[in-house]
PDB file of C-alpha atoms in Angstrom:
ATOM      1  CA  UNK X  11     -74.166 130.036 211.990  1.00  0.00           C
ATOM      2  CA  UNK X  12     -77.320 132.450 212.059  1.00  0.00           C
ATOM      3  CA  UNK X  13     -77.666 132.553 208.200  1.00  0.00           C
ATOM      4  CA  UNK X  14     -76.866 136.268 208.172  1.00  0.00           C
ATOM      5  CA  UNK X  15     -73.711 137.226 206.229  1.00  0.00           C
ATOM      6  CA  UNK X  16     -71.842 140.559 206.869  1.00  0.00           C
ATOM      7  CA  UNK X  17     -68.935 141.680 205.020  1.00  0.00           C
ATOM      8  CA  UNK X  18     -66.323 142.645 205.333  1.00  0.00           C
ATOM      9  CA  UNK X  19     -65.302 141.343 208.598  1.00  0.00           C
ATOM     10  CA  UNK X  20     -62.760 143.847 209.630  1.00  0.00           C
ATOM     11  CA  UNK X  21     -62.062 147.308 208.092  1.00  0.00           C
ATOM     12  CA  UNK X  22     -59.421 149.756 208.660  1.00  0.00           C
ATOM     13  CA  UNK X  23     -59.757 153.181 206.954  1.00  0.00           C
ATOM     14  CA  UNK X  24     -58.602 156.891 207.426  1.00  0.00           C
ATOM     15  CA  UNK X  25     -60.667 159.604 208.908  1.00  0.00           C
ATOM     16  CA  UNK X  26     -62.804 161.494 206.154  1.00  0.00           C
ATOM     17  CA  UNK X  27     -63.107 158.479 204.184  1.00  0.00           C
ATOM     18  CA  UNK X  28     -65.916 156.568 203.117  1.00  0.00           C
ATOM     19  CA  UNK X  29     -66.897 152.707 203.558  1.00  0.00           C
ATOM     20  CA  UNK X  30     -69.836 150.503 202.849  1.00  0.00           C
ATOM     21  CA  UNK X  31     -70.776 147.522 204.840  1.00  0.00           C
ATOM     22  CA  UNK X  32     -73.025 144.803 203.381  1.00  0.00           C
ATOM     23  CA  UNK X  33     -75.492 142.339 204.765  1.00  0.00           C
ATOM     24  CA  UNK X  34     -77.127 139.403 203.737  1.00  0.00           C
ATOM     25  CA  UNK X  35     -80.143 138.539 205.456  1.00  0.00           C
ATOM     26  CA  UNK X  36     -81.363 134.927 206.088  1.00  0.00           C
ATOM     27  CA  UNK X  37     -83.119 133.196 203.226  1.00  0.00           C
ATOM     28  CA  UNK X  38     -86.788 134.544 203.265  1.00  0.00           C
ATOM     29  CA  UNK X  39     -85.958 137.207 205.883  1.00  0.00           C
ATOM     30  CA  UNK X  40     -87.613 140.521 204.597  1.00  0.00           C
ATOM     31  CA  UNK X  41     -86.360 142.775 207.402  1.00  0.00           C
ATOM     32  CA  UNK X  42     -82.823 144.062 207.901  1.00  0.00           C
ATOM     33  CA  UNK X  43     -81.738 145.995 210.742  1.00  0.00           C
ATOM     34  CA  UNK X  44     -78.356 147.791 211.540  1.00  0.00           C
ATOM     35  CA  UNK X  45     -76.559 148.278 214.895  1.00  0.00           C
ATOM     36  CA  UNK X  46     -73.599 149.833 215.984  1.00  0.00           C
ATOM     37  CA  UNK X  47     -71.785 148.884 218.880  1.00  0.00           C
ATOM     38  CA  UNK X  48     -68.917 150.788 220.448  1.00  0.00           C
ATOM     39  CA  UNK X  49     -67.349 150.308 223.846  1.00  0.00           C
ATOM     40  CA  UNK X  50     -68.820 153.304 225.348  1.00  0.00           C
ATOM     41  CA  UNK X  51     -72.316 153.338 224.144  1.00  0.00           C
ATOM     42  CA  UNK X  52     -73.341 149.833 223.858  1.00  0.00           C
ATOM     43  CA  UNK X  53     -75.556 148.454 221.402  1.00  0.00           C
ATOM     44  CA  UNK X  54     -77.273 151.350 219.224  1.00  0.00           C
ATOM     45  CA  UNK X  55     -79.949 150.581 216.909  1.00  0.00           C
ATOM     46  CA  UNK X  56     -79.477 152.512 213.681  1.00  0.00           C
ATOM     47  CA  UNK X  57     -82.145 151.900 211.130  1.00  0.00           C
ATOM     48  CA  UNK X  58     -84.218 149.312 209.788  1.00  0.00           C
ATOM     49  CA  UNK X  59     -85.366 148.239 206.340  1.00  0.00           C
ATOM     50  CA  UNK X  60     -88.393 146.134 205.341  1.00  0.00           C
ATOM     51  CA  UNK X  61     -88.785 144.799 201.982  1.00  0.00           C
ATOM     52  CA  UNK X  62     -86.719 147.648 200.474  1.00  0.00           C
ATOM     53  CA  UNK X  63     -88.252 150.449 202.339  1.00  0.00           C
ATOM     54  CA  UNK X  64     -87.142 152.268 205.358  1.00  0.00           C
ATOM     55  CA  UNK X  65     -89.190 151.161 208.244  1.00  0.00           C
ATOM     56  CA  UNK X  66     -87.709 152.554 211.263  1.00  0.00           C
ATOM     57  CA  UNK X  67     -84.866 154.846 212.468  1.00  0.00           C
ATOM     58  CA  UNK X  68     -82.863 154.996 215.465  1.00  0.00           C
ATOM     59  CA  UNK X  69     -79.761 156.975 216.390  1.00  0.00           C
ATOM     60  CA  UNK X  70     -78.211 157.148 212.836  1.00  0.00           C
ATOM     61  CA  UNK X  71     -75.918 159.811 211.932  1.00  0.00           C
ATOM     62  CA  UNK X  72     -76.731 162.313 208.764  1.00  0.00           C
ATOM     63  CA  UNK X  73     -73.213 161.089 207.485  1.00  0.00           C
ATOM     64  CA  UNK X  74     -74.817 157.409 207.760  1.00  0.00           C
ATOM     65  CA  UNK X  75     -77.060 156.106 205.001  1.00  0.00           C
ATOM     66  CA  UNK X  76     -78.493 152.658 204.352  1.00  0.00           C
ATOM     67  CA  UNK X  77     -80.574 150.997 201.449  1.00  0.00           C
ATOM     68  CA  UNK X  78     -82.028 147.669 200.893  1.00  0.00           C
ATOM     69  CA  UNK X  79     -81.926 146.131 197.500  1.00  0.00           C
ATOM     70  CA  UNK X  80     -84.516 144.305 195.371  1.00  0.00           C
ATOM     71  CA  UNK X  81     -82.676 140.866 196.414  1.00  0.00           C
ATOM     72  CA  UNK X  82     -82.972 142.150 200.122  1.00  0.00           C
ATOM     73  CA  UNK X  83     -79.386 142.599 200.869  1.00  0.00           C
ATOM     74  CA  UNK X  84     -78.459 145.638 202.516  1.00  0.00           C
ATOM     75  CA  UNK X  85     -75.788 148.319 202.754  1.00  0.00           C
ATOM     76  CA  UNK X  86     -74.909 150.627 205.205  1.00  0.00           C
ATOM     77  CA  UNK X  87     -72.698 153.621 204.001  1.00  0.00           C
ATOM     78  CA  UNK X  88     -70.667 155.625 206.348  1.00  0.00           C
ATOM     79  CA  UNK X  89     -69.084 158.883 205.212  1.00  0.00           C
ATOM     80  CA  UNK X  90     -66.814 161.583 206.404  1.00  0.00           C
ATOM     81  CA  UNK X  91     -65.482 158.997 209.018  1.00  0.00           C
ATOM     82  CA  UNK X  92     -64.422 160.218 212.369  1.00  0.00           C
ATOM     83  CA  UNK X  93     -62.308 158.537 215.096  1.00  0.00           C
ATOM     84  CA  UNK X  94     -65.511 157.951 217.194  1.00  0.00           C
ATOM     85  CA  UNK X  95     -67.097 155.827 214.155  1.00  0.00           C
ATOM     86  CA  UNK X  96     -64.867 152.917 215.079  1.00  0.00           C
ATOM     87  CA  UNK X  97     -66.834 150.295 216.109  1.00  0.00           C
ATOM     88  CA  UNK X  98     -68.592 146.992 215.458  1.00  0.00           C
ATOM     89  CA  UNK X  99     -71.402 147.132 213.140  1.00  0.00           C
ATOM     90  CA  UNK X 100     -74.178 144.253 212.962  1.00  0.00           C
ATOM     91  CA  UNK X 101     -76.772 143.753 210.942  1.00  0.00           C
ATOM     92  CA  UNK X 102     -79.965 141.486 211.920  1.00  0.00           C
ATOM     93  CA  UNK X 103     -82.781 140.023 209.893  1.00  0.00           C
ATOM     94  CA  UNK X 104     -86.025 138.849 210.852  1.00  0.00           C
ATOM     95  CA  UNK X 105     -88.937 137.397 208.898  1.00  0.00           C
ATOM     96  CA  UNK X 106     -92.559 138.520 208.740  1.00  0.00           C
ATOM     97  CA  UNK X 107     -93.802 141.982 208.873  1.00  0.00           C
ATOM     98  CA  UNK X 108     -91.060 143.536 210.264  1.00  0.00           C
ATOM     99  CA  UNK X 109     -91.507 143.520 214.047  1.00  0.00           C
ATOM    100  CA  UNK X 110     -88.624 142.305 215.770  1.00  0.00           C
ATOM    101  CA  UNK X 111     -90.458 140.438 218.740  1.00  0.00           C
ATOM    102  CA  UNK X 112     -92.576 138.292 216.537  1.00  0.00           C
ATOM    103  CA  UNK X 113     -89.849 136.148 214.696  1.00  0.00           C
ATOM    104  CA  UNK X 114     -86.670 136.846 216.471  1.00  0.00           C
ATOM    105  CA  UNK X 115     -83.697 138.742 215.175  1.00  0.00           C
ATOM    106  CA  UNK X 116     -80.798 136.731 213.798  1.00  0.00           C
ATOM    107  CA  UNK X 117     -77.530 138.640 213.899  1.00  0.00           C
ATOM    108  CA  UNK X 118     -74.743 138.457 211.785  1.00  0.00           C
ATOM    109  CA  UNK X 119     -71.141 138.181 213.098  1.00  0.00           C
ATOM    110  CA  UNK X 120     -70.552 142.073 212.741  1.00  0.00           C
ATOM    111  CA  UNK X 121     -68.146 144.213 210.785  1.00  0.00           C
ATOM    112  CA  UNK X 122     -65.385 145.625 212.901  1.00  0.00           C
ATOM    113  CA  UNK X 123     -64.479 149.256 211.708  1.00  0.00           C
ATOM    114  CA  UNK X 124     -61.295 150.842 212.775  1.00  0.00           C
ATOM    115  CA  UNK X 125     -60.832 154.612 211.850  1.00  0.00           C
ATOM    116  CA  UNK X 126     -57.383 155.754 212.276  1.00  0.00           C
TER     117      UNK X 126
ATOM    118  CA  UNK L 147     -86.452 159.866 225.740  1.00  0.00           C
ATOM    119  CA  UNK L 148     -86.589 155.968 226.004  1.00  0.00           C
ATOM    120  CA  UNK L 149     -84.050 154.824 228.445  1.00  0.00           C
ATOM    121  CA  UNK L 150     -82.874 151.089 229.381  1.00  0.00           C
ATOM    122  CA  UNK L 151     -80.720 150.588 232.164  1.00  0.00           C
ATOM    123  CA  UNK L 152     -78.903 147.122 233.259  1.00  0.00           C
ATOM    124  CA  UNK L 153     -77.431 146.253 236.395  1.00  0.00           C
ATOM    125  CA  UNK L 154     -75.045 145.501 237.573  1.00  0.00           C
ATOM    126  CA  UNK L 155     -72.235 146.449 234.958  1.00  0.00           C
ATOM    127  CA  UNK L 156     -70.316 143.428 235.529  1.00  0.00           C
ATOM    128  CA  UNK L 157     -70.209 140.659 237.977  1.00  0.00           C
ATOM    129  CA  UNK L 158     -67.772 137.613 238.714  1.00  0.00           C
ATOM    130  CA  UNK L 159     -69.182 134.297 239.981  1.00  0.00           C
ATOM    131  CA  UNK L 160     -67.842 130.965 240.562  1.00  0.00           C
ATOM    132  CA  UNK L 161     -69.284 127.876 238.669  1.00  0.00           C
ATOM    133  CA  UNK L 162     -72.618 126.524 240.356  1.00  0.00           C
ATOM    134  CA  UNK L 163     -73.418 130.159 241.567  1.00  0.00           C
ATOM    135  CA  UNK L 164     -76.798 131.788 240.530  1.00  0.00           C
ATOM    136  CA  UNK L 165     -76.921 135.355 239.005  1.00  0.00           C
ATOM    137  CA  UNK L 166     -79.738 137.614 238.337  1.00  0.00           C
ATOM    138  CA  UNK L 167     -79.410 140.461 236.118  1.00  0.00           C
ATOM    139  CA  UNK L 168     -81.566 143.590 236.267  1.00  0.00           C
ATOM    140  CA  UNK L 169     -83.000 145.561 233.388  1.00  0.00           C
ATOM    141  CA  UNK L 170     -85.126 148.579 234.129  1.00  0.00           C
ATOM    142  CA  UNK L 171     -86.893 150.732 231.136  1.00  0.00           C
ATOM    143  CA  UNK L 172     -88.518 153.955 230.467  1.00  0.00           C
ATOM    144  CA  UNK L 173     -90.418 153.356 227.216  1.00  0.00           C
ATOM    145  CA  UNK L 174     -93.279 155.577 225.899  1.00  0.00           C
ATOM    146  CA  UNK L 175     -95.258 152.872 224.185  1.00  0.00           C
ATOM    147  CA  UNK L 176     -93.655 149.438 225.563  1.00  0.00           C
ATOM    148  CA  UNK L 177     -94.335 146.369 223.080  1.00  0.00           C
ATOM    149  CA  UNK L 178     -91.800 143.832 224.076  1.00  0.00           C
ATOM    150  CA  UNK L 179     -88.759 143.242 226.030  1.00  0.00           C
ATOM    151  CA  UNK L 180     -85.794 141.126 224.920  1.00  0.00           C
ATOM    152  CA  UNK L 181     -82.587 139.552 226.375  1.00  0.00           C
ATOM    153  CA  UNK L 182     -79.691 138.737 224.421  1.00  0.00           C
ATOM    154  CA  UNK L 183     -76.386 136.978 225.319  1.00  0.00           C
ATOM    155  CA  UNK L 184     -73.197 138.284 223.467  1.00  0.00           C
ATOM    156  CA  UNK L 185     -70.135 136.594 223.675  1.00  0.00           C
ATOM    157  CA  UNK L 186     -67.469 137.180 221.315  1.00  0.00           C
ATOM    158  CA  UNK L 187     -69.187 139.279 218.613  1.00  0.00           C
ATOM    159  CA  UNK L 188     -72.853 138.840 217.356  1.00  0.00           C
ATOM    160  CA  UNK L 189     -75.747 138.756 220.199  1.00  0.00           C
ATOM    161  CA  UNK L 190     -77.812 135.739 220.200  1.00  0.00           C
ATOM    162  CA  UNK L 191     -81.405 135.747 221.031  1.00  0.00           C
ATOM    163  CA  UNK L 192     -82.534 134.420 224.536  1.00  0.00           C
ATOM    164  CA  UNK L 193     -86.014 135.509 225.355  1.00  0.00           C
ATOM    165  CA  UNK L 194     -88.807 137.797 224.296  1.00  0.00           C
ATOM    166  CA  UNK L 195     -91.180 139.165 226.929  1.00  0.00           C
ATOM    167  CA  UNK L 196     -94.422 140.697 226.432  1.00  0.00           C
ATOM    168  CA  UNK L 197     -96.649 139.734 229.338  1.00  0.00           C
ATOM    169  CA  UNK L 198     -96.121 140.789 232.872  1.00  0.00           C
ATOM    170  CA  UNK L 199     -95.511 138.134 235.509  1.00  0.00           C
ATOM    171  CA  UNK L 200     -95.154 135.027 232.940  1.00  0.00           C
ATOM    172  CA  UNK L 201     -91.792 133.587 233.439  1.00  0.00           C
ATOM    173  CA  UNK L 202     -89.909 132.217 230.395  1.00  0.00           C
ATOM    174  CA  UNK L 203     -87.629 129.490 230.857  1.00  0.00           C
ATOM    175  CA  UNK L 204     -84.904 127.845 228.926  1.00  0.00           C
ATOM    176  CA  UNK L 205     -82.483 125.495 230.604  1.00  0.00           C
ATOM    177  CA  UNK L 206     -80.882 127.086 233.381  1.00  0.00           C
ATOM    178  CA  UNK L 207     -81.948 130.312 232.186  1.00  0.00           C
ATOM    179  CA  UNK L 208     -85.118 132.151 233.224  1.00  0.00           C
ATOM    180  CA  UNK L 209     -86.867 135.779 232.812  1.00  0.00           C
ATOM    181  CA  UNK L 210     -89.654 137.463 233.921  1.00  0.00           C
ATOM    182  CA  UNK L 211     -91.063 140.935 233.291  1.00  0.00           C
ATOM    183  CA  UNK L 212     -92.967 143.365 235.713  1.00  0.00           C
ATOM    184  CA  UNK L 213     -94.646 145.697 233.526  1.00  0.00           C
ATOM    185  CA  UNK L 214     -95.993 147.830 236.307  1.00  0.00           C
ATOM    186  CA  UNK L 215     -92.528 148.621 237.873  1.00  0.00           C
ATOM    187  CA  UNK L 216     -91.025 148.518 234.423  1.00  0.00           C
ATOM    188  CA  UNK L 217     -88.158 146.073 234.749  1.00  0.00           C
ATOM    189  CA  UNK L 218     -87.291 142.709 234.214  1.00  0.00           C
ATOM    190  CA  UNK L 219     -84.704 140.069 235.504  1.00  0.00           C
ATOM    191  CA  UNK L 220     -82.653 137.484 233.966  1.00  0.00           C
ATOM    192  CA  UNK L 221     -81.605 134.353 236.213  1.00  0.00           C
ATOM    193  CA  UNK L 222     -79.109 132.107 235.585  1.00  0.00           C
ATOM    194  CA  UNK L 223     -78.863 129.019 237.724  1.00  0.00           C
ATOM    195  CA  UNK L 224     -75.670 126.502 238.092  1.00  0.00           C
ATOM    196  CA  UNK L 225     -73.611 128.987 236.066  1.00  0.00           C
ATOM    197  CA  UNK L 226     -70.913 127.289 234.025  1.00  0.00           C
ATOM    198  CA  UNK L 227     -67.901 128.958 232.353  1.00  0.00           C
ATOM    199  CA  UNK L 228     -69.603 128.900 229.083  1.00  0.00           C
ATOM    200  CA  UNK L 229     -72.243 131.485 230.549  1.00  0.00           C
ATOM    201  CA  UNK L 230     -69.439 134.284 230.381  1.00  0.00           C
ATOM    202  CA  UNK L 231     -70.753 136.882 228.317  1.00  0.00           C
ATOM    203  CA  UNK L 232     -72.191 140.001 228.093  1.00  0.00           C
ATOM    204  CA  UNK L 233     -76.151 139.986 228.603  1.00  0.00           C
ATOM    205  CA  UNK L 234     -77.990 142.606 226.728  1.00  0.00           C
ATOM    206  CA  UNK L 235     -81.576 143.595 227.448  1.00  0.00           C
ATOM    207  CA  UNK L 236     -83.412 145.556 224.607  1.00  0.00           C
ATOM    208  CA  UNK L 237     -86.960 147.350 224.851  1.00  0.00           C
ATOM    209  CA  UNK L 238     -89.251 147.625 221.612  1.00  0.00           C
ATOM    210  CA  UNK L 239     -91.778 150.326 221.435  1.00  0.00           C
ATOM    211  CA  UNK L 240     -95.029 150.018 219.753  1.00  0.00           C
ATOM    212  CA  UNK L 241     -94.453 152.829 217.161  1.00  0.00           C
ATOM    213  CA  UNK L 242     -91.842 152.313 214.763  1.00  0.00           C
ATOM    214  CA  UNK L 243     -90.130 149.119 215.899  1.00  0.00           C
ATOM    215  CA  UNK L 244     -87.570 150.934 217.330  1.00  0.00           C
ATOM    216  CA  UNK L 245     -85.287 149.008 219.869  1.00  0.00           C
ATOM    217  CA  UNK L 246     -83.519 150.762 222.499  1.00  0.00           C
ATOM    218  CA  UNK L 247     -80.752 148.763 224.224  1.00  0.00           C
ATOM    219  CA  UNK L 248     -79.268 148.757 227.655  1.00  0.00           C
ATOM    220  CA  UNK L 249     -75.588 148.931 228.117  1.00  0.00           C
ATOM    221  CA  UNK L 250     -75.145 145.290 229.058  1.00  0.00           C
ATOM    222  CA  UNK L 251     -73.908 143.262 232.115  1.00  0.00           C
ATOM    223  CA  UNK L 252     -70.657 141.600 231.797  1.00  0.00           C
ATOM    224  CA  UNK L 253     -70.814 138.410 233.358  1.00  0.00           C
ATOM    225  CA  UNK L 254     -67.403 136.293 234.481  1.00  0.00           C
ATOM    226  CA  UNK L 255     -68.051 132.722 235.444  1.00  0.00           C
ATOM    227  CA  UNK L 256     -64.809 131.317 237.254  1.00  0.00           C
ATOM    228  CA  UNK L 257     -64.123 127.741 237.245  1.00  0.00           C
TER     229      UNK L 257
END
């Protein structure tokens, strides 16, 4: 158990809908990272938040957004869902100054999103 | 555009064999290279490499980075069925804390 909690574990939704994925980082970790893993593209970095503020942005679509709340949990919002958005969405957290290499990133178990 | 390429895509070995996984990269401002093992869902951290030529070792796993030739290798010796997994390589660039992942190498260790 990495200490990173993601909910829900599985999600099935129809195209055009909107979903919210939730991530609770390890206790004391200030950075939260979101990743998308689909079969054909491997693990793609989406976005990072550090202590409530956006720190880095990767290949995140405009239909997607995220935020980190004062209690440091984070939510990833996916809207206007398309079939191609079906994937595993991982959240990771790390402590310290938000640099993933200094503190190791601990991953949650992921949320599997299926868009039908 | 940053690029991380892993090879091979997949391999099958028997227990006791040694495997060598490759990761080559093109990153504008390299900071570190990380290796992860992914079995069922969440990847687990294996190594972080920042300095060229220094081998990192953990049990039967070891990894080394060559910053001149822009690649890293991950070795697994005396493989066991529990080593079956996808091994991911990721490169972090200095600016923006951006991580770029390779496509992974799927390793299957047969008894």
